[in-house]
Amino acid sequence: MGTKYSADNMTPEIKAMHEVIYGIDGTRNEAREIQALQDTIYVIGGKWKLPIINSICNGNKRFREIERSIPGITTRMLSRELREMELNKLITRTVSPGPPVLVEYESTSYCKTFGHIIFEMIKWGIDHREKLKKEQ
């Protein structure tokens, strides 16, 4: 807790990111980093949250559409995860009175703030699988 980083060779974007993470003085706060990672994992961690976000962002809005797009997820688990995601402001749930009653889910602008992270995770996963295949 206290590693110092130099901003001498950083682009303005990287420098701004470092100031958010490490503070203006450049001192790294490892406890804060761990807490931030734990908070992130709490909100988007687990087996199903990222696939659900991906499904919704790919245009699946109704419960059954989302369920069908994610192999192996149960109705009960999807329902639970959607409730948690709504509480964490990642998605909105809209009920249109019927008949028939229509329930749709949509990602929030807040959810979209980590879209680039999800993209990088997908890219890393593809690269990782290819690496393992090549090394067999």
CSV table of N, CA and C in Angstrom, one decimal:
chain,number,residue,atom,x,y,z
A,1,MET,N,0.8,-1.2,0.0
A,1,MET,CA,0.0,0.0,0.0
A,1,MET,C,0.9,1.2,0.0
A,2,GLY,N,1.2,1.8,-1.1
A,2,GLY,CA,2.0,3.0,-1.2
A,2,GLY,C,2.9,3.0,-2.3
A,3,THR,N,2.7,2.2,-3.3
A,3,THR,CA,3.6,2.2,-4.5
A,3,THR,C,3.3,3.5,-5.3
A,4,LYS,N,4.3,4.2,-5.7
A,4,LYS,CA,4.2,5.4,-6.4
A,4,LYS,C,4.4,5.2,-7.9
A,5,TYR,N,3.5,5.9,-8.7
A,5,TYR,CA,3.6,5.8,-10.2
A,5,TYR,C,3.9,7.1,-10.7
A,6,SER,N,4.7,7.1,-11.8
A,6,SER,CA,5.1,8.3,-12.5
A,6,SER,C,4.2,8.6,-13.7
A,7,ALA,N,3.8,9.8,-13.8
A,7,ALA,CA,2.9,10.2,-15.0
A,7,ALA,C,3.7,10.7,-16.1
A,8,ASP,N,5.0,10.7,-16.1
A,8,ASP,CA,5.8,11.3,-17.1
A,8,ASP,C,5.5,10.9,-18.5
A,9,ASN,N,5.4,9.6,-18.7
A,9,ASN,CA,5.2,9.0,-20.1
A,9,ASN,C,3.8,8.6,-20.4
A,10,MET,N,2.8,9.1,-19.7
A,10,MET,CA,1.4,8.7,-19.9
A,10,MET,C,0.6,9.6,-20.8
A,11,THR,N,-0.2,9.0,-21.6
A,11,THR,CA,-1.2,9.8,-22.4
A,11,THR,C,-2.1,10.5,-21.5
A,12,PRO,N,-2.8,11.6,-21.9
A,12,PRO,CA,-3.8,12.2,-21.0
A,12,PRO,C,-4.9,11.3,-20.5
A,13,GLU,N,-5.3,10.4,-21.4
A,13,GLU,CA,-6.4,9.4,-21.0
A,13,GLU,C,-5.9,8.5,-19.9
A,14,ILE,N,-4.7,8.0,-20.1
A,14,ILE,CA,-4.1,7.1,-19.1
A,14,ILE,C,-3.8,7.8,-17.8
A,15,LYS,N,-3.3,9.0,-17.9
A,15,LYS,CA,-3.1,9.9,-16.7
A,15,LYS,C,-4.4,10.1,-15.9
A,16,ALA,N,-5.5,10.4,-16.6
A,16,ALA,CA,-6.8,10.6,-16.0
A,16,ALA,C,-7.2,9.3,-15.3
A,17,MET,N,-7.0,8.2,-15.9
A,17,MET,CA,-7.4,6.9,-15.3
A,17,MET,C,-6.6,6.6,-14.1
A,18,HIS,N,-5.3,6.9,-14.2
A,18,HIS,CA,-4.5,6.7,-13.0
A,18,HIS,C,-4.8,7.6,-11.8
A,19,GLU,N,-5.2,8.8,-12.1
A,19,GLU,CA,-5.6,9.7,-11.1
A,19,GLU,C,-6.9,9.2,-10.4
A,20,VAL,N,-7.8,8.6,-11.1
A,20,VAL,CA,-9.0,8.1,-10.5
A,20,VAL,C,-8.7,6.9,-9.6
A,21,ILE,N,-7.8,6.0,-10.1
A,21,ILE,CA,-7.4,4.8,-9.4
A,21,ILE,C,-6.5,5.1,-8.2
A,22,TYR,N,-5.4,5.9,-8.5
A,22,TYR,CA,-4.4,6.1,-7.6
A,22,TYR,C,-4.4,7.4,-6.8
A,23,GLY,N,-5.3,8.3,-7.2
A,23,GLY,CA,-5.3,9.6,-6.6
A,23,GLY,C,-4.4,10.6,-7.3
A,24,ILE,N,-4.6,11.8,-7.0
A,24,ILE,CA,-3.8,12.9,-7.7
A,24,ILE,C,-2.3,12.8,-7.4
A,25,ASP,N,-1.9,12.3,-6.2
A,25,ASP,CA,-0.5,12.2,-5.8
A,25,ASP,C,0.2,11.0,-6.4
A,26,GLY,N,-0.6,10.1,-7.1
A,26,GLY,CA,0.0,9.0,-7.7
A,26,GLY,C,0.3,7.8,-6.8
A,27,THR,N,-0.1,7.9,-5.6
A,27,THR,CA,0.1,6.8,-4.6
A,27,THR,C,-1.0,5.7,-4.8
A,28,ARG,N,-0.5,4.5,-5.0
A,28,ARG,CA,-1.5,3.4,-5.2
A,28,ARG,C,-2.0,3.0,-3.8
A,29,ASN,N,-3.4,2.8,-3.8
A,29,ASN,CA,-4.1,2.4,-2.6
A,29,ASN,C,-4.6,1.0,-2.9
A,30,GLU,N,-3.8,0.0,-2.5
A,30,GLU,CA,-4.2,-1.4,-2.8
A,30,GLU,C,-5.5,-1.8,-2.1
A,31,ALA,N,-5.8,-1.3,-0.9
A,31,ALA,CA,-7.0,-1.7,-0.2
A,31,ALA,C,-8.2,-1.2,-1.0
A,32,ARG,N,-8.1,0.0,-1.6
A,32,ARG,CA,-9.1,0.6,-2.4
A,32,ARG,C,-9.3,-0.2,-3.7
A,33,GLU,N,-8.2,-0.6,-4.3
A,33,GLU,CA,-8.3,-1.4,-5.5
A,33,GLU,C,-9.0,-2.8,-5.2
A,34,ILE,N,-8.7,-3.4,-4.1
A,34,ILE,CA,-9.3,-4.7,-3.7
A,34,ILE,C,-10.8,-4.5,-3.5
A,35,GLN,N,-11.2,-3.4,-2.8
A,35,GLN,CA,-12.6,-3.1,-2.5
A,35,GLN,C,-13.3,-2.9,-3.8
A,36,ALA,N,-12.7,-2.1,-4.8
A,36,ALA,CA,-13.4,-1.9,-6.1
A,36,ALA,C,-13.5,-3.1,-6.9
A,37,LEU,N,-12.5,-4.0,-6.8
A,37,LEU,CA,-12.7,-5.3,-7.5
A,37,LEU,C,-13.8,-6.1,-6.9
A,38,GLN,N,-13.8,-6.2,-5.6
A,38,GLN,CA,-14.9,-7.0,-4.9
A,38,GLN,C,-16.3,-6.4,-5.2
A,39,ASP,N,-16.4,-5.1,-5.3
A,39,ASP,CA,-17.7,-4.4,-5.6
A,39,ASP,C,-18.1,-4.8,-7.0
A,40,THR,N,-17.1,-4.8,-7.9
A,40,THR,CA,-17.4,-5.1,-9.3
A,40,THR,C,-17.9,-6.6,-9.5
A,41,ILE,N,-17.1,-7.5,-8.8
A,41,ILE,CA,-17.5,-8.9,-8.9
A,41,ILE,C,-18.8,-9.1,-8.2
A,42,TYR,N,-19.1,-8.4,-7.2
A,42,TYR,CA,-20.5,-8.6,-6.5
A,42,TYR,C,-21.6,-8.2,-7.5
A,43,VAL,N,-21.4,-7.2,-8.3
A,43,VAL,CA,-22.5,-6.7,-9.2
A,43,VAL,C,-22.5,-7.5,-10.4
A,44,ILE,N,-21.4,-7.8,-11.1
A,44,ILE,CA,-21.5,-8.5,-12.4
A,44,ILE,C,-20.9,-9.9,-12.3
A,45,GLY,N,-20.5,-10.4,-11.1
A,45,GLY,CA,-19.9,-11.7,-11.0
A,45,GLY,C,-21.0,-12.8,-11.1
A,46,GLY,N,-20.4,-14.0,-11.0
A,46,GLY,CA,-21.3,-15.2,-11.1
A,46,GLY,C,-21.4,-15.7,-12.5
A,47,LYS,N,-22.0,-16.8,-12.7
A,47,LYS,CA,-22.1,-17.5,-13.9
A,47,LYS,C,-23.0,-16.9,-15.0
A,48,TRP,N,-24.0,-16.2,-14.5
A,48,TRP,CA,-25.1,-15.8,-15.5
A,48,TRP,C,-25.2,-14.3,-15.8
A,49,LYS,N,-24.7,-13.4,-14.9
A,49,LYS,CA,-24.9,-12.0,-15.1
A,49,LYS,C,-24.4,-11.4,-16.5
A,50,LEU,N,-23.1,-11.7,-16.8
A,50,LEU,CA,-22.6,-11.2,-18.1
A,50,LEU,C,-23.3,-11.8,-19.3
A,51,PRO,N,-23.6,-13.1,-19.3
A,51,PRO,CA,-24.4,-13.7,-20.4
A,51,PRO,C,-25.8,-13.0,-20.5
A,52,ILE,N,-26.4,-12.7,-19.4
A,52,ILE,CA,-27.7,-12.0,-19.4
A,52,ILE,C,-27.6,-10.6,-20.0
A,53,ILE,N,-26.6,-9.9,-19.5
A,53,ILE,CA,-26.3,-8.5,-20.1
A,53,ILE,C,-26.1,-8.6,-21.6
A,54,ASN,N,-25.2,-9.5,-22.0
A,54,ASN,CA,-24.9,-9.7,-23.4
A,54,ASN,C,-26.2,-10.0,-24.2
A,55,SER,N,-27.1,-10.9,-23.7
A,55,SER,CA,-28.3,-11.2,-24.3
A,55,SER,C,-29.2,-10.0,-24.5
A,56,ILE,N,-29.4,-9.2,-23.4
A,56,ILE,CA,-30.2,-8.1,-23.5
A,56,ILE,C,-29.6,-7.0,-24.5
A,57,CYS,N,-28.3,-6.8,-24.4
A,57,CYS,CA,-27.7,-5.9,-25.3
A,57,CYS,C,-27.7,-6.3,-26.8
A,58,ASN,N,-28.0,-7.6,-27.0
A,58,ASN,CA,-28.1,-8.1,-28.4
A,58,ASN,C,-29.6,-8.1,-28.8
A,59,GLY,N,-30.4,-7.5,-28.1
A,59,GLY,CA,-31.8,-7.3,-28.6
A,59,GLY,C,-32.9,-8.2,-27.9
A,60,ASN,N,-32.5,-9.1,-27.1
A,60,ASN,CA,-33.5,-9.9,-26.4
A,60,ASN,C,-34.1,-9.2,-25.2
A,61,LYS,N,-35.3,-8.9,-25.3
A,61,LYS,CA,-36.0,-8.0,-24.3
A,61,LYS,C,-36.9,-8.8,-23.4
A,62,ARG,N,-37.6,-9.8,-23.9
A,62,ARG,CA,-38.5,-10.5,-23.1
A,62,ARG,C,-37.9,-11.7,-22.4
A,63,PHE,N,-38.5,-12.1,-21.3
A,63,PHE,CA,-38.0,-13.1,-20.4
A,63,PHE,C,-37.6,-14.4,-21.2
A,64,ARG,N,-38.6,-14.9,-22.0
A,64,ARG,CA,-38.3,-16.1,-22.7
A,64,ARG,C,-37.3,-16.0,-23.8
A,65,GLU,N,-37.2,-14.8,-24.4
A,65,GLU,CA,-36.1,-14.6,-25.4
A,65,GLU,C,-34.7,-14.7,-24.7
A,66,ILE,N,-34.6,-14.0,-23.6
A,66,ILE,CA,-33.4,-14.1,-22.8
A,66,ILE,C,-33.0,-15.5,-22.4
A,67,GLU,N,-34.1,-16.2,-21.9
A,67,GLU,CA,-33.9,-17.5,-21.4
A,67,GLU,C,-33.4,-18.5,-22.5
A,68,ARG,N,-34.0,-18.4,-23.7
A,68,ARG,CA,-33.7,-19.2,-24.8
A,68,ARG,C,-32.3,-18.9,-25.4
A,69,SER,N,-31.8,-17.7,-25.2
A,69,SER,CA,-30.5,-17.3,-25.7
A,69,SER,C,-29.3,-17.7,-24.9
A,70,ILE,N,-29.6,-18.2,-23.7
A,70,ILE,CA,-28.5,-18.6,-22.7
A,70,ILE,C,-28.7,-20.1,-22.4
A,71,PRO,N,-27.9,-20.9,-23.0
A,71,PRO,CA,-28.0,-22.4,-22.7
A,71,PRO,C,-27.7,-22.7,-21.3
A,72,GLY,N,-28.5,-23.5,-20.7
A,72,GLY,CA,-28.3,-24.0,-19.3
A,72,GLY,C,-28.9,-23.2,-18.2
A,73,ILE,N,-29.4,-22.0,-18.5
A,73,ILE,CA,-29.9,-21.2,-17.4
A,73,ILE,C,-31.3,-21.7,-17.1
A,74,THR,N,-31.7,-21.7,-15.8
A,74,THR,CA,-33.1,-22.1,-15.4
A,74,THR,C,-33.9,-20.9,-15.3
A,75,THR,N,-35.2,-21.1,-15.4
A,75,THR,CA,-36.2,-20.0,-15.2
A,75,THR,C,-36.0,-19.3,-13.9
A,76,ARG,N,-35.9,-20.2,-12.9
A,76,ARG,CA,-35.7,-19.6,-11.5
A,76,ARG,C,-34.5,-18.8,-11.4
A,77,MET,N,-33.4,-19.2,-11.9
A,77,MET,CA,-32.1,-18.5,-11.9
A,77,MET,C,-32.2,-17.2,-12.7
A,78,LEU,N,-32.8,-17.2,-13.8
A,78,LEU,CA,-32.9,-16.0,-14.7
A,78,LEU,C,-33.7,-15.0,-13.9
A,79,SER,N,-34.8,-15.4,-13.3
A,79,SER,CA,-35.7,-14.5,-12.6
A,79,SER,C,-34.9,-13.9,-11.4
A,80,ARG,N,-34.2,-14.7,-10.7
A,80,ARG,CA,-33.4,-14.1,-9.6
A,80,ARG,C,-32.3,-13.1,-10.0
A,81,GLU,N,-31.6,-13.5,-11.1
A,81,GLU,CA,-30.6,-12.6,-11.6
A,81,GLU,C,-31.1,-11.3,-12.1
A,82,LEU,N,-32.2,-11.4,-12.8
A,82,LEU,CA,-32.9,-10.2,-13.4
A,82,LEU,C,-33.3,-9.2,-12.2
A,83,ARG,N,-33.8,-9.8,-11.1
A,83,ARG,CA,-34.2,-9.0,-10.0
A,83,ARG,C,-33.0,-8.3,-9.4
A,84,GLU,N,-31.9,-9.0,-9.2
A,84,GLU,CA,-30.7,-8.4,-8.7
A,84,GLU,C,-30.1,-7.4,-9.6
A,85,MET,N,-30.1,-7.6,-10.9
A,85,MET,CA,-29.6,-6.7,-11.8
A,85,MET,C,-30.4,-5.4,-11.8
A,86,GLU,N,-31.7,-5.5,-11.6
A,86,GLU,CA,-32.6,-4.4,-11.6
A,86,GLU,C,-32.3,-3.6,-10.3
A,87,LEU,N,-32.1,-4.2,-9.2
A,87,LEU,CA,-31.7,-3.5,-7.9
A,87,LEU,C,-30.4,-2.8,-8.1
A,88,ASN,N,-29.5,-3.3,-8.8
A,88,ASN,CA,-28.2,-2.7,-9.0
A,88,ASN,C,-28.1,-1.7,-10.2
A,89,LYS,N,-29.3,-1.4,-10.7
A,89,LYS,CA,-29.5,-0.4,-11.8
A,89,LYS,C,-28.8,-0.7,-13.1
A,90,LEU,N,-28.6,-2.0,-13.4
A,90,LEU,CA,-28.1,-2.5,-14.6
A,90,LEU,C,-29.1,-2.6,-15.7
A,91,ILE,N,-30.3,-2.9,-15.3
A,91,ILE,CA,-31.4,-3.1,-16.3
A,91,ILE,C,-32.7,-2.4,-15.7
A,92,THR,N,-33.6,-2.2,-16.6
A,92,THR,CA,-34.9,-1.7,-16.2
A,92,THR,C,-35.9,-2.7,-16.7
A,93,ARG,N,-37.0,-2.8,-15.9
A,93,ARG,CA,-38.1,-3.8,-16.2
A,93,ARG,C,-39.3,-2.9,-16.5
A,94,THR,N,-39.9,-3.1,-17.6
A,94,THR,CA,-41.1,-2.3,-18.0
A,94,THR,C,-42.2,-3.3,-18.2
A,95,VAL,N,-43.4,-3.0,-17.5
A,95,VAL,CA,-44.6,-3.8,-17.7
A,95,VAL,C,-45.6,-3.0,-18.4
A,96,SER,N,-46.0,-3.5,-19.6
A,96,SER,CA,-47.1,-2.9,-20.4
A,96,SER,C,-48.4,-3.7,-20.1
A,97,PRO,N,-49.4,-3.0,-19.7
A,97,PRO,CA,-50.7,-3.7,-19.4
A,97,PRO,C,-51.3,-4.3,-20.7
A,98,GLY,N,-51.8,-5.4,-20.6
A,98,GLY,CA,-52.4,-6.1,-21.7
A,98,GLY,C,-53.8,-5.8,-22.0
A,99,PRO,N,-54.5,-6.8,-22.5
A,99,PRO,CA,-54.0,-8.1,-22.6
A,99,PRO,C,-53.2,-8.3,-23.9
A,100,PRO,N,-52.3,-9.1,-24.0
A,100,PRO,CA,-51.6,-9.8,-22.9
A,100,PRO,C,-50.6,-8.8,-22.2
A,101,VAL,N,-50.3,-9.0,-20.9
A,101,VAL,CA,-49.3,-8.2,-20.2
A,101,VAL,C,-48.0,-8.5,-20.8
A,102,LEU,N,-47.2,-7.4,-21.1
A,102,LEU,CA,-45.9,-7.6,-21.8
A,102,LEU,C,-44.8,-7.0,-20.8
A,103,VAL,N,-43.8,-7.9,-20.5
A,103,VAL,CA,-42.7,-7.5,-19.6
A,103,VAL,C,-41.5,-7.5,-20.5
A,104,GLU,N,-40.8,-6.3,-20.5
A,104,GLU,CA,-39.5,-6.2,-21.2
A,104,GLU,C,-38.4,-5.7,-20.3
A,105,TYR,N,-37.2,-6.1,-20.6
A,105,TYR,CA,-36.0,-5.7,-19.9
A,105,TYR,C,-35.1,-5.0,-20.9
A,106,GLU,N,-34.4,-4.0,-20.4
A,106,GLU,CA,-33.5,-3.2,-21.2
A,106,GLU,C,-32.3,-2.8,-20.3
A,107,SER,N,-31.1,-2.8,-21.0
A,107,SER,CA,-30.0,-2.3,-20.2
A,107,SER,C,-30.0,-0.8,-20.0
A,108,THR,N,-29.5,-0.4,-18.9
A,108,THR,CA,-29.5,1.0,-18.6
A,108,THR,C,-28.2,1.7,-19.2
A,109,SER,N,-28.2,3.0,-19.2
A,109,SER,CA,-27.0,3.7,-19.6
A,109,SER,C,-25.9,3.4,-18.7
A,110,TYR,N,-26.2,3.2,-17.4
A,110,TYR,CA,-25.2,2.8,-16.4
A,110,TYR,C,-24.6,1.5,-16.7
A,111,CYS,N,-25.4,0.5,-17.1
A,111,CYS,CA,-24.9,-0.8,-17.5
A,111,CYS,C,-24.0,-0.7,-18.7
A,112,LYS,N,-24.3,0.2,-19.6
A,112,LYS,CA,-23.5,0.3,-20.9
A,112,LYS,C,-22.1,1.0,-20.6
A,113,THR,N,-21.9,1.5,-19.4
A,113,THR,CA,-20.6,2.1,-19.1
A,113,THR,C,-19.5,1.1,-19.0
A,114,PHE,N,-19.8,-0.2,-18.8
A,114,PHE,CA,-18.8,-1.2,-18.9
A,114,PHE,C,-18.9,-2.1,-20.1
A,115,GLY,N,-19.6,-1.6,-21.1
A,115,GLY,CA,-19.7,-2.4,-22.4
A,115,GLY,C,-18.3,-2.7,-23.0
A,116,HIS,N,-17.4,-1.7,-22.9
A,116,HIS,CA,-16.1,-2.0,-23.5
A,116,HIS,C,-15.3,-3.0,-22.7
A,117,ILE,N,-15.6,-3.1,-21.4
A,117,ILE,CA,-15.0,-4.1,-20.6
A,117,ILE,C,-15.5,-5.5,-21.0
A,118,ILE,N,-16.8,-5.6,-21.2
A,118,ILE,CA,-17.4,-6.9,-21.6
A,118,ILE,C,-16.8,-7.3,-23.0
A,119,PHE,N,-16.6,-6.3,-23.9
A,119,PHE,CA,-16.1,-6.6,-25.2
A,119,PHE,C,-14.6,-7.2,-25.0
A,120,GLU,N,-13.8,-6.5,-24.2
A,120,GLU,CA,-12.5,-7.0,-23.9
A,120,GLU,C,-12.5,-8.4,-23.3
A,121,MET,N,-13.4,-8.7,-22.4
A,121,MET,CA,-13.5,-10.0,-21.8
A,121,MET,C,-13.9,-11.1,-22.9
A,122,ILE,N,-14.8,-10.7,-23.8
A,122,ILE,CA,-15.1,-11.6,-24.9
A,122,ILE,C,-13.9,-11.9,-25.8
A,123,LYS,N,-13.2,-10.8,-26.1
A,123,LYS,CA,-12.0,-10.9,-26.9
A,123,LYS,C,-11.0,-11.8,-26.2
A,124,TRP,N,-10.7,-11.5,-24.9
A,124,TRP,CA,-9.8,-12.3,-24.2
A,124,TRP,C,-10.2,-13.8,-24.1
A,125,GLY,N,-11.4,-14.1,-23.9
A,125,GLY,CA,-11.9,-15.4,-23.9
A,125,GLY,C,-11.7,-16.2,-25.2
A,126,ILE,N,-12.0,-15.5,-26.3
A,126,ILE,CA,-11.7,-16.1,-27.6
A,126,ILE,C,-10.2,-16.4,-27.8
A,127,ASP,N,-9.4,-15.4,-27.5
A,127,ASP,CA,-8.0,-15.6,-27.6
A,127,ASP,C,-7.4,-16.7,-26.7
A,128,HIS,N,-8.0,-16.8,-25.5
A,128,HIS,CA,-7.5,-17.8,-24.5
A,128,HIS,C,-7.9,-19.2,-25.0
A,129,ARG,N,-9.1,-19.3,-25.5
A,129,ARG,CA,-9.5,-20.7,-26.0
A,129,ARG,C,-8.6,-21.1,-27.2
A,130,GLU,N,-8.3,-20.1,-28.1
A,130,GLU,CA,-7.4,-20.4,-29.2
A,130,GLU,C,-6.0,-20.8,-28.8
A,131,LYS,N,-5.5,-20.1,-27.8
A,131,LYS,CA,-4.2,-20.4,-27.2
A,131,LYS,C,-4.1,-21.8,-26.7
A,132,LEU,N,-5.2,-22.2,-25.9
A,132,LEU,CA,-5.2,-23.5,-25.3
A,132,LEU,C,-5.3,-24.6,-26.4
A,133,LYS,N,-6.1,-24.3,-27.5
A,133,LYS,CA,-6.2,-25.3,-28.6
A,133,LYS,C,-4.8,-25.5,-29.3
A,134,LYS,N,-4.1,-24.4,-29.5
A,134,LYS,CA,-2.8,-24.4,-30.2
A,134,LYS,C,-1.8,-25.2,-29.4
A,135,GLU,N,-1.9,-25.1,-28.1
A,135,GLU,CA,-0.9,-25.8,-27.2
A,135,GLU,C,-1.2,-27.2,-26.9
A,136,GLN,N,-2.3,-27.8,-27.4
A,136,GLN,CA,-2.6,-29.2,-27.2
A,136,GLN,C,-1.8,-30.1,-28.1
